[in-house]
Amino acid sequence: MLVVDTDAPVYTILDVNDAYLFSTNTTRETLVGSGVFAAFPANPTDEESKNVERTIFSFEQAIKTKQPHTMSNYRYDIPVRGTNAFEERYWTTTNTPVTDEKGDVTYFIHSPLNVTELNKTRQREIAGLEALKNNRQQLYSTFMQAPVGIAIFKGSEYITELINPPLCELYGTTVEEMLGKNVFEVLSSSRGLGFEELIDNVRLTGVPFIGEGLPAPIFRKGKLETVYLNFVYEPFREDDGSISGVIAVATEVTEYINAKKRIEEAEERARLAVDAIGLGIYDLDLISGEMITSKQFANIFGFVDPVPRSEYVTRFHPEDLERRSQAHDNAPVTGKLFYEARVIWPDRSGHWVRIEGKVYYNPDGKAIRILGTALDFTEQKKAKEEQQKLITLVANSVDLMAVLDLNGTNAYINNAGKNLLGYNSDQEVSQVPLTELHAPEVLALLHNEVLPTVMKQGKWSGKMMMRHLHRGEIFPVYKNTLRIDDPVDGKPIALGVVMRDMRPDLIAKQALADSEELLRNITSAAPTGLWMSDSNGAITYVNQAWIDWTGIPYGEHICGGWLNSIVEEDREQTAQKFIYDLTNRLLYEAEFRINHIDGTTHWCTANGKPQYRADGSFSGYIGACVDITEQKNLQQQKDDFIGIASHELKTPVTSIKAYTQVLERMLLKKGESREADMIRKMDMQLNRLTSLIGDLLDVTKINSGRLQFNDQEFDFNSLVKDLIEDLQRTTHKHKLIEEFAETALIFGDKERIGQVITNLVTNAIKYSPNANTIIISTALKNNEITLCVQDFGIGISKDKLDRVFEQFYRVSGDKQHTFPGLGLGLYISSEIIKREGGRIWVNSNEGEGSIFCFALPLRLIDTN
Ligand code: ADP
């Protein structure tokens, strides 16, 4: 401190203490007695602090007020002794006046405190604060302009304390609308979606929440939309670590999410599309040769799941392997792989597969990878082939086929059509108007009926007169016109025309009519009845000859009417036979009598052949009736003659026989045995003659239906036994062997049945001259008794077997003529057996022998 005199303006220093000397770098001698300002002049470089004036002012205040006066923290630089330089100093100084007993200020004590260091610290502090302030400002503006939305929500009410425009924009609000308000109150649409809980959780637990791509409904620009956000809720901590709110940092990723979704959708669509068209996908690494394939790819090659490349190769058709490897050789050159080949599945089915791919190269231009697809286009190929066939068909059709545009120009016409209408060039096809192709008189029909009908109902068909383009000839066609609609929208797009030239048909029809006429003339002129029936046997046609014979009009013969022409006794039988043959589709054969218009009765032999359609179904009969009255009469005459002749022969033969027997006995009596033997031989010949006459008589009786039967009950086996005994006597060469089953009683004509057995055994003897046994067997089965006669003779050839039972039929051959006979025995036998209700048949092998059998029913006799 200094003790300073009040002698303004010098202010002489009266005293000084050591501390002052030290702090001001001075000595007592320099200071005491010197004026304050002389000792401490102002620093000429310091133009601001006005330290001298301020100090004087403080001195004066202290003197005037008699109170201590303090100047705090002011600059007063101290001269560096021995130099002109100054040292910067800051001081806080109090000037304390000291008064005498009168109360006047006599001197004052100037006590400065060096605050230079303190001041410097303060200045640094201020500079620091300033920087901090700047920082804060910077931070705030960063915050406000940050490209992410940031906000601080305070307290449990989440009052918005701070929010930046990007977040407001995201929220669709303004900073003003948000500040100081509960965030959920402002953004009411996001309430109740779990955001409150999220944010509560962060505030209460201090654990941040990070959400990515979460959807949130936001009401902005006048409408509610879903936005996607990436956001973070961080706890907002006070200095003491307590949590007073939540910091929200949010960015909108709606665009990104939508784009991602669109990509995913596009990917899904592409995948679906690939699947839908059945495309298989492969990725071939050309360096390693490895190939990754889709399931669909495997399926196309007939595998359930993908397999290594080498296995796929085994499935190719061997003939297509060359094409495949060529395509692979070309691929690195062209950048594209393309080939079509057949693939054979394990079930041996063939499939057409199209392989396509794009080649990828490394920077050196080496092909390293092929990416592509496989498609099974078997169906398309087939469809194309079908289409090709159709096109060929249309092009080669003999009928005109054409397609017309709706304006009537010809878009296509096949060759047949060009020829029919006389087109010479394609130019004519597209340019000649329809009116020139039609007969003038049908143009009205074309416009008023055909076209409107086609457009309305889809088609028109009918006869139409066309005109040849160059010859001008008018000719008839049958025309089909149809509307062709777009398969997609159903709108008409064209007209299809099919036309058939009717001239050949008309010519053919005329030819047919002519030939029909001719046939009619022939059939009506023929002396034969002709007839046709349908598949039910109803008569559909009879010819003029039949109508002329019967005098019954055509219509009355149709269906079953023809039967009325037949004599009543023959009618039922004829009808039955027809029904039987019809049902069994047999050749119809019948003989019957018909009544002619002139009252005469005529014999007819009718036959009919079953007819079949192209598909094999039965269509009915075509047949003829021939008048055989003449033959019948002749036959009758012959029968009558035979009847009379045999009858007339019988009486003399009987008496001759009687005489020979008498003669034989007389000669034997006389002992003329040689003569007697001759007579006996004569008798045997007479027996044969009698039997021949008997056969002839029987035949006439059979033919005229006069064969008599005397049915009685008899034991079958004993009849056979008796007969064999007699027959054995007629032959020495043959042994007749009996093989009998148990016997049975038969009801029938014993004589006639005996006649049959005799005939069969006699034939067996006769036709086996070189054999020595004949087996006669009987059997009892199914209410029938059967007798068979087996010989080992010449036999009968198979083709003649059926005929041996016919009248007068004799097998002709190199041996047969050596055997005498009339060919009547078997005929008579079969008639007898038939009349007794039985059956007769033969089995034979030529050269080996025959076996003739008949079977008779065991009739139950009422013993009462
Ligand atoms: P025929 O008087 O000629 O013997 P049949 O009616 O008894 O007349 O026989 C008809 C024909 O059948 C004979 O002419 C003969 O050719 C043939 N026939 C009949 N029986 C036999 C048989 N057992 N073996 C070979 N042929 C036979």
mmCIF file with all atom_site columns, N, CA and C and ligand atoms in Angstrom, residues 695 759-760 763-768 791 793-796 804-806 809-812 816 819-827 844 849-850 852, ligand 1:
data_model
loop_
_atom_site.group_PDB
_atom_site.id
_atom_site.type_symbol
_atom_site.label_atom_id
_atom_site.label_alt_id
_atom_site.label_comp_id
_atom_site.label_asym_id
_atom_site.label_entity_id
_atom_site.label_seq_id
_atom_site.pdbx_PDB_ins_code
_atom_site.Cartn_x
_atom_site.Cartn_y
_atom_site.Cartn_z
_atom_site.occupancy
_atom_site.B_iso_or_equiv
_atom_site.pdbx_formal_charge
_atom_site.auth_seq_id
_atom_site.auth_comp_id
_atom_site.auth_asym_id
_atom_site.auth_atom_id
_atom_site.pdbx_PDB_model_num
ATOM   1   N N   . ASP A 1 695 ? -88.270 -149.789 -99.998  1.00 0.00 ? 695 ASP A N   1
ATOM   2   C CA  . ASP A 1 695 ? -87.691 -148.443 -99.837  1.00 0.00 ? 695 ASP A CA  1
ATOM   3   C C   . ASP A 1 695 ? -88.384 -147.437 -100.736 1.00 0.00 ? 695 ASP A C   1
ATOM   4   N N   . ASN A 1 759 ? -80.869 -150.995 -91.375  1.00 0.00 ? 759 ASN A N   1
ATOM   5   C CA  . ASN A 1 759 ? -80.225 -150.202 -92.427  1.00 0.00 ? 759 ASN A CA  1
ATOM   6   C C   . ASN A 1 759 ? -78.802 -149.820 -92.052  1.00 0.00 ? 759 ASN A C   1
ATOM   7   N N   . LEU A 1 760 ? -78.618 -149.379 -90.790  1.00 0.00 ? 760 LEU A N   1
ATOM   8   C CA  . LEU A 1 760 ? -77.285 -148.916 -90.375  1.00 0.00 ? 760 LEU A CA  1
ATOM   9   C C   . LEU A 1 760 ? -76.305 -150.085 -90.364  1.00 0.00 ? 760 LEU A C   1
ATOM   10  N N   . ASN A 1 763 ? -75.548 -151.233 -93.946  1.00 0.00 ? 763 ASN A N   1
ATOM   11  C CA  . ASN A 1 763 ? -74.576 -150.307 -94.556  1.00 0.00 ? 763 ASN A CA  1
ATOM   12  C C   . ASN A 1 763 ? -73.172 -150.567 -94.036  1.00 0.00 ? 763 ASN A C   1
ATOM   13  N N   . ALA A 1 764 ? -73.073 -150.777 -92.706  1.00 0.00 ? 764 ALA A N   1
ATOM   14  C CA  . ALA A 1 764 ? -71.764 -150.996 -92.097  1.00 0.00 ? 764 ALA A CA  1
ATOM   15  C C   . ALA A 1 764 ? -71.098 -152.222 -92.710  1.00 0.00 ? 764 ALA A C   1
ATOM   16  N N   . ILE A 1 765 ? -71.908 -153.286 -92.910  1.00 0.00 ? 765 ILE A N   1
ATOM   17  C CA  . ILE A 1 765 ? -71.354 -154.504 -93.515  1.00 0.00 ? 765 ILE A CA  1
ATOM   18  C C   . ILE A 1 765 ? -70.932 -154.200 -94.952  1.00 0.00 ? 765 ILE A C   1
ATOM   19  N N   . LYS A 1 766 ? -71.886 -153.505 -95.652  1.00 0.00 ? 766 LYS A N   1
ATOM   20  C CA  . LYS A 1 766 ? -71.681 -153.262 -97.077  1.00 0.00 ? 766 LYS A CA  1
ATOM   21  C C   . LYS A 1 766 ? -70.443 -152.407 -97.338  1.00 0.00 ? 766 LYS A C   1
ATOM   22  N N   . TYR A 1 767 ? -70.257 -151.365 -96.507  1.00 0.00 ? 767 TYR A N   1
ATOM   23  C CA  . TYR A 1 767 ? -69.180 -150.406 -96.805  1.00 0.00 ? 767 TYR A CA  1
ATOM   24  C C   . TYR A 1 767 ? -67.885 -150.699 -96.039  1.00 0.00 ? 767 TYR A C   1
ATOM   25  N N   . SER A 1 768 ? -67.771 -151.947 -95.455  1.00 0.00 ? 768 SER A N   1
ATOM   26  C CA  . SER A 1 768 ? -66.472 -152.317 -94.871  1.00 0.00 ? 768 SER A CA  1
ATOM   27  C C   . SER A 1 768 ? -66.087 -153.711 -95.332  1.00 0.00 ? 768 SER A C   1
ATOM   28  N N   . ASP A 1 791 ? -68.187 -149.025 -87.982  1.00 0.00 ? 791 ASP A N   1
ATOM   29  C CA  . ASP A 1 791 ? -67.485 -149.960 -88.859  1.00 0.00 ? 791 ASP A CA  1
ATOM   30  C C   . ASP A 1 791 ? -66.091 -149.443 -89.146  1.00 0.00 ? 791 ASP A C   1
ATOM   31  N N   . GLY A 1 793 ? -64.592 -149.410 -92.257  1.00 0.00 ? 793 GLY A N   1
ATOM   32  C CA  . GLY A 1 793 ? -64.582 -149.550 -93.707  1.00 0.00 ? 793 GLY A CA  1
ATOM   33  C C   . GLY A 1 793 ? -64.030 -148.347 -94.432  1.00 0.00 ? 793 GLY A C   1
ATOM   34  N N   . ILE A 1 794 ? -64.691 -148.052 -95.567  1.00 0.00 ? 794 ILE A N   1
ATOM   35  C CA  . ILE A 1 794 ? -64.127 -147.039 -96.462  1.00 0.00 ? 794 ILE A CA  1
ATOM   36  C C   . ILE A 1 794 ? -64.327 -145.610 -95.950  1.00 0.00 ? 794 ILE A C   1
ATOM   37  N N   . GLY A 1 795 ? -65.301 -145.402 -95.064  1.00 0.00 ? 795 GLY A N   1
ATOM   38  C CA  . GLY A 1 795 ? -65.536 -144.065 -94.521  1.00 0.00 ? 795 GLY A CA  1
ATOM   39  C C   . GLY A 1 795 ? -66.092 -143.096 -95.549  1.00 0.00 ? 795 GLY A C   1
ATOM   40  N N   . ILE A 1 796 ? -66.337 -141.903 -95.101  1.00 0.00 ? 796 ILE A N   1
ATOM   41  C CA  . ILE A 1 796 ? -66.938 -140.869 -95.953  1.00 0.00 ? 796 ILE A CA  1
ATOM   42  C C   . ILE A 1 796 ? -66.123 -139.589 -95.783  1.00 0.00 ? 796 ILE A C   1
ATOM   43  N N   . VAL A 1 804 ? -75.375 -137.394 -96.755  1.00 0.00 ? 804 VAL A N   1
ATOM   44  C CA  . VAL A 1 804 ? -75.734 -138.811 -96.890  1.00 0.00 ? 804 VAL A CA  1
ATOM   45  C C   . VAL A 1 804 ? -77.174 -139.116 -96.484  1.00 0.00 ? 804 VAL A C   1
ATOM   46  N N   . PHE A 1 805 ? -77.779 -138.160 -95.718  1.00 0.00 ? 805 PHE A N   1
ATOM   47  C CA  . PHE A 1 805 ? -79.161 -138.416 -95.291  1.00 0.00 ? 805 PHE A CA  1
ATOM   48  C C   . PHE A 1 805 ? -80.177 -137.898 -96.314  1.00 0.00 ? 805 PHE A C   1
ATOM   49  N N   . GLU A 1 806 ? -79.663 -137.340 -97.442  1.00 0.00 ? 806 GLU A N   1
ATOM   50  C CA  . GLU A 1 806 ? -80.587 -136.818 -98.450  1.00 0.00 ? 806 GLU A CA  1
ATOM   51  C C   . GLU A 1 806 ? -81.116 -137.949 -99.339  1.00 0.00 ? 806 GLU A C   1
ATOM   52  N N   . TYR A 1 809 ? -79.199 -139.679 -102.389 1.00 0.00 ? 809 TYR A N   1
ATOM   53  C CA  . TYR A 1 809 ? -77.809 -139.260 -102.374 1.00 0.00 ? 809 TYR A CA  1
ATOM   54  C C   . TYR A 1 809 ? -76.911 -140.456 -102.162 1.00 0.00 ? 809 TYR A C   1
ATOM   55  N N   . ARG A 1 810 ? -75.920 -140.573 -103.036 1.00 0.00 ? 810 ARG A N   1
ATOM   56  C CA  . ARG A 1 810 ? -74.928 -141.637 -102.882 1.00 0.00 ? 810 ARG A CA  1
ATOM   57  C C   . ARG A 1 810 ? -73.569 -140.985 -103.038 1.00 0.00 ? 810 ARG A C   1
ATOM   58  N N   . VAL A 1 811 ? -72.680 -141.316 -102.127 1.00 0.00 ? 811 VAL A N   1
ATOM   59  C CA  . VAL A 1 811 ? -71.346 -140.740 -102.229 1.00 0.00 ? 811 VAL A CA  1
ATOM   60  C C   . VAL A 1 811 ? -70.706 -141.317 -103.473 1.00 0.00 ? 811 VAL A C   1
ATOM   61  N N   . SER A 1 812 ? -70.262 -140.420 -104.366 1.00 0.00 ? 812 SER A N   1
ATOM   62  C CA  . SER A 1 812 ? -69.622 -140.949 -105.561 1.00 0.00 ? 812 SER A CA  1
ATOM   63  C C   . SER A 1 812 ? -68.122 -140.914 -105.368 1.00 0.00 ? 812 SER A C   1
ATOM   64  N N   . GLN A 1 816 ? -67.131 -146.285 -104.371 1.00 0.00 ? 816 GLN A N   1
ATOM   65  C CA  . GLN A 1 816 ? -68.562 -146.392 -104.087 1.00 0.00 ? 816 GLN A CA  1
ATOM   66  C C   . GLN A 1 816 ? -69.368 -147.083 -105.176 1.00 0.00 ? 816 GLN A C   1
ATOM   67  N N   . PHE A 1 819 ? -70.583 -150.528 -104.903 1.00 0.00 ? 819 PHE A N   1
ATOM   68  C CA  . PHE A 1 819 ? -71.602 -150.956 -103.933 1.00 0.00 ? 819 PHE A CA  1
ATOM   69  C C   . PHE A 1 819 ? -72.979 -150.637 -104.490 1.00 0.00 ? 819 PHE A C   1
ATOM   70  N N   . PRO A 1 820 ? -73.849 -151.622 -104.543 1.00 0.00 ? 820 PRO A N   1
ATOM   71  C CA  . PRO A 1 820 ? -75.182 -151.363 -105.068 1.00 0.00 ? 820 PRO A CA  1
ATOM   72  C C   . PRO A 1 820 ? -76.027 -150.575 -104.084 1.00 0.00 ? 820 PRO A C   1
ATOM   73  N N   . GLY A 1 821 ? -77.019 -149.865 -104.575 1.00 0.00 ? 821 GLY A N   1
ATOM   74  C CA  . GLY A 1 821 ? -77.931 -149.131 -103.689 1.00 0.00 ? 821 GLY A CA  1
ATOM   75  C C   . GLY A 1 821 ? -78.609 -148.006 -104.431 1.00 0.00 ? 821 GLY A C   1
ATOM   76  N N   . LEU A 1 822 ? -79.691 -147.485 -103.804 1.00 0.00 ? 822 LEU A N   1
ATOM   77  C CA  . LEU A 1 822 ? -80.460 -146.398 -104.421 1.00 0.00 ? 822 LEU A CA  1
ATOM   78  C C   . LEU A 1 822 ? -80.233 -145.051 -103.732 1.00 0.00 ? 822 LEU A C   1
ATOM   79  N N   . GLY A 1 823 ? -79.538 -145.096 -102.610 1.00 0.00 ? 823 GLY A N   1
ATOM   80  C CA  . GLY A 1 823 ? -79.351 -143.840 -101.861 1.00 0.00 ? 823 GLY A CA  1
ATOM   81  C C   . GLY A 1 823 ? -80.617 -143.437 -101.131 1.00 0.00 ? 823 GLY A C   1
ATOM   82  N N   . LEU A 1 824 ? -81.403 -144.428 -100.659 1.00 0.00 ? 824 LEU A N   1
ATOM   83  C CA  . LEU A 1 824 ? -82.664 -144.113 -99.986  1.00 0.00 ? 824 LEU A CA  1
ATOM   84  C C   . LEU A 1 824 ? -82.661 -144.506 -98.518  1.00 0.00 ? 824 LEU A C   1
ATOM   85  N N   . GLY A 1 825 ? -81.821 -145.533 -98.181  1.00 0.00 ? 825 GLY A N   1
ATOM   86  C CA  . GLY A 1 825 ? -81.856 -146.095 -96.828  1.00 0.00 ? 825 GLY A CA  1
ATOM   87  C C   . GLY A 1 825 ? -81.677 -145.042 -95.741  1.00 0.00 ? 825 GLY A C   1
ATOM   88  N N   . LEU A 1 826 ? -80.634 -144.257 -95.836  1.00 0.00 ? 826 LEU A N   1
ATOM   89  C CA  . LEU A 1 826 ? -80.369 -143.268 -94.789  1.00 0.00 ? 826 LEU A CA  1
ATOM   90  C C   . LEU A 1 826 ? -81.431 -142.175 -94.768  1.00 0.00 ? 826 LEU A C   1
ATOM   91  N N   . TYR A 1 827 ? -81.986 -141.881 -95.965  1.00 0.00 ? 827 TYR A N   1
ATOM   92  C CA  . TYR A 1 827 ? -83.043 -140.870 -96.033  1.00 0.00 ? 827 TYR A CA  1
ATOM   93  C C   . TYR A 1 827 ? -84.261 -141.345 -95.252  1.00 0.00 ? 827 TYR A C   1
ATOM   94  N N   . SER A 1 844 ? -67.232 -139.709 -89.444  1.00 0.00 ? 844 SER A N   1
ATOM   95  C CA  . SER A 1 844 ? -66.498 -140.635 -90.300  1.00 0.00 ? 844 SER A CA  1
ATOM   96  C C   . SER A 1 844 ? -65.156 -140.053 -90.709  1.00 0.00 ? 844 SER A C   1
ATOM   97  N N   . GLY A 1 849 ? -63.230 -145.613 -91.502  1.00 0.00 ? 849 GLY A N   1
ATOM   98  C CA  . GLY A 1 849 ? -64.488 -146.158 -91.039  1.00 0.00 ? 849 GLY A CA  1
ATOM   99  C C   . GLY A 1 849 ? -65.467 -145.093 -90.622  1.00 0.00 ? 849 GLY A C   1
ATOM   100 N N   . SER A 1 850 ? -66.692 -145.530 -90.328  1.00 0.00 ? 850 SER A N   1
ATOM   101 C CA  . SER A 1 850 ? -67.738 -144.575 -89.987  1.00 0.00 ? 850 SER A CA  1
ATOM   102 C C   . SER A 1 850 ? -68.417 -145.015 -88.708  1.00 0.00 ? 850 SER A C   1
ATOM   103 N N   . PHE A 1 852 ? -72.280 -144.387 -87.312  1.00 0.00 ? 852 PHE A N   1
ATOM   104 C CA  . PHE A 1 852 ? -73.621 -143.801 -87.460  1.00 0.00 ? 852 PHE A CA  1
ATOM   105 C C   . PHE A 1 852 ? -74.359 -143.985 -86.151  1.00 0.00 ? 852 PHE A C   1
HETATM 106 P P1  . ADP B 2 .   ? -77.300 -146.867 -100.304 1.00 0.00 ? 1   ADP B P1  1
HETATM 107 O O1  . ADP B 2 .   ? -78.472 -147.630 -100.718 1.00 0.00 ? 1   ADP B O1  1
HETATM 108 O O2  . ADP B 2 .   ? -76.565 -146.253 -101.419 1.00 0.00 ? 1   ADP B O2  1
HETATM 109 O O3  . ADP B 2 .   ? -76.470 -147.517 -99.288  1.00 0.00 ? 1   ADP B O3  1
HETATM 110 P P2  . ADP B 2 .   ? -77.959 -145.160 -98.119  1.00 0.00 ? 1   ADP B P2  1
HETATM 111 O O4  . ADP B 2 .   ? -78.959 -144.015 -98.016  1.00 0.00 ? 1   ADP B O4  1
HETATM 112 O O5  . ADP B 2 .   ? -78.080 -146.196 -97.141  1.00 0.00 ? 1   ADP B O5  1
HETATM 113 O O6  . ADP B 2 .   ? -78.025 -145.616 -99.606  1.00 0.00 ? 1   ADP B O6  1
HETATM 114 O O7  . ADP B 2 .   ? -76.585 -144.516 -98.031  1.00 0.00 ? 1   ADP B O7  1
HETATM 115 C C1  . ADP B 2 .   ? -76.274 -143.363 -98.767  1.00 0.00 ? 1   ADP B C1  1
HETATM 116 C C2  . ADP B 2 .   ? -74.816 -143.319 -99.078  1.00 0.00 ? 1   ADP B C2  1
HETATM 117 O O8  . ADP B 2 .   ? -74.098 -143.136 -97.867  1.00 0.00 ? 1   ADP B O8  1
HETATM 118 C C3  . ADP B 2 .   ? -74.250 -144.566 -99.621  1.00 0.00 ? 1   ADP B C3  1
HETATM 119 O O9  . ADP B 2 .   ? -74.388 -144.607 -101.015 1.00 0.00 ? 1   ADP B O9  1
HETATM 120 C C4  . ADP B 2 .   ? -72.810 -144.567 -99.196  1.00 0.00 ? 1   ADP B C4  1
HETATM 121 O O10 . ADP B 2 .   ? -72.077 -143.887 -100.139 1.00 0.00 ? 1   ADP B O10 1
HETATM 122 C C5  . ADP B 2 .   ? -72.855 -143.793 -97.929  1.00 0.00 ? 1   ADP B C5  1
HETATM 123 N N1  . ADP B 2 .   ? -72.786 -144.701 -96.734  1.00 0.00 ? 1   ADP B N1  1
HETATM 124 C C6  . ADP B 2 .   ? -73.799 -145.122 -96.002  1.00 0.00 ? 1   ADP B C6  1
HETATM 125 N N2  . ADP B 2 .   ? -73.349 -145.853 -94.960  1.00 0.00 ? 1   ADP B N2  1
HETATM 126 C C7  . ADP B 2 .   ? -72.004 -145.899 -95.054  1.00 0.00 ? 1   ADP B C7  1
HETATM 127 C C8  . ADP B 2 .   ? -70.946 -146.512 -94.280  1.00 0.00 ? 1   ADP B C8  1
HETATM 128 N N3  . ADP B 2 .   ? -71.205 -147.254 -93.174  1.00 0.00 ? 1   ADP B N3  1
HETATM 129 N N4  . ADP B 2 .   ? -69.677 -146.354 -94.712  1.00 0.00 ? 1   ADP B N4  1
HETATM 130 C C9  . ADP B 2 .   ? -69.419 -145.628 -95.809  1.00 0.00 ? 1   ADP B C9  1
HETATM 131 N N5  . ADP B 2 .   ? -70.341 -145.012 -96.575  1.00 0.00 ? 1   ADP B N5  1
HETATM 132 C C10 . ADP B 2 .   ? -71.638 -145.162 -96.203  1.00 0.00 ? 1   ADP B C10 1
#
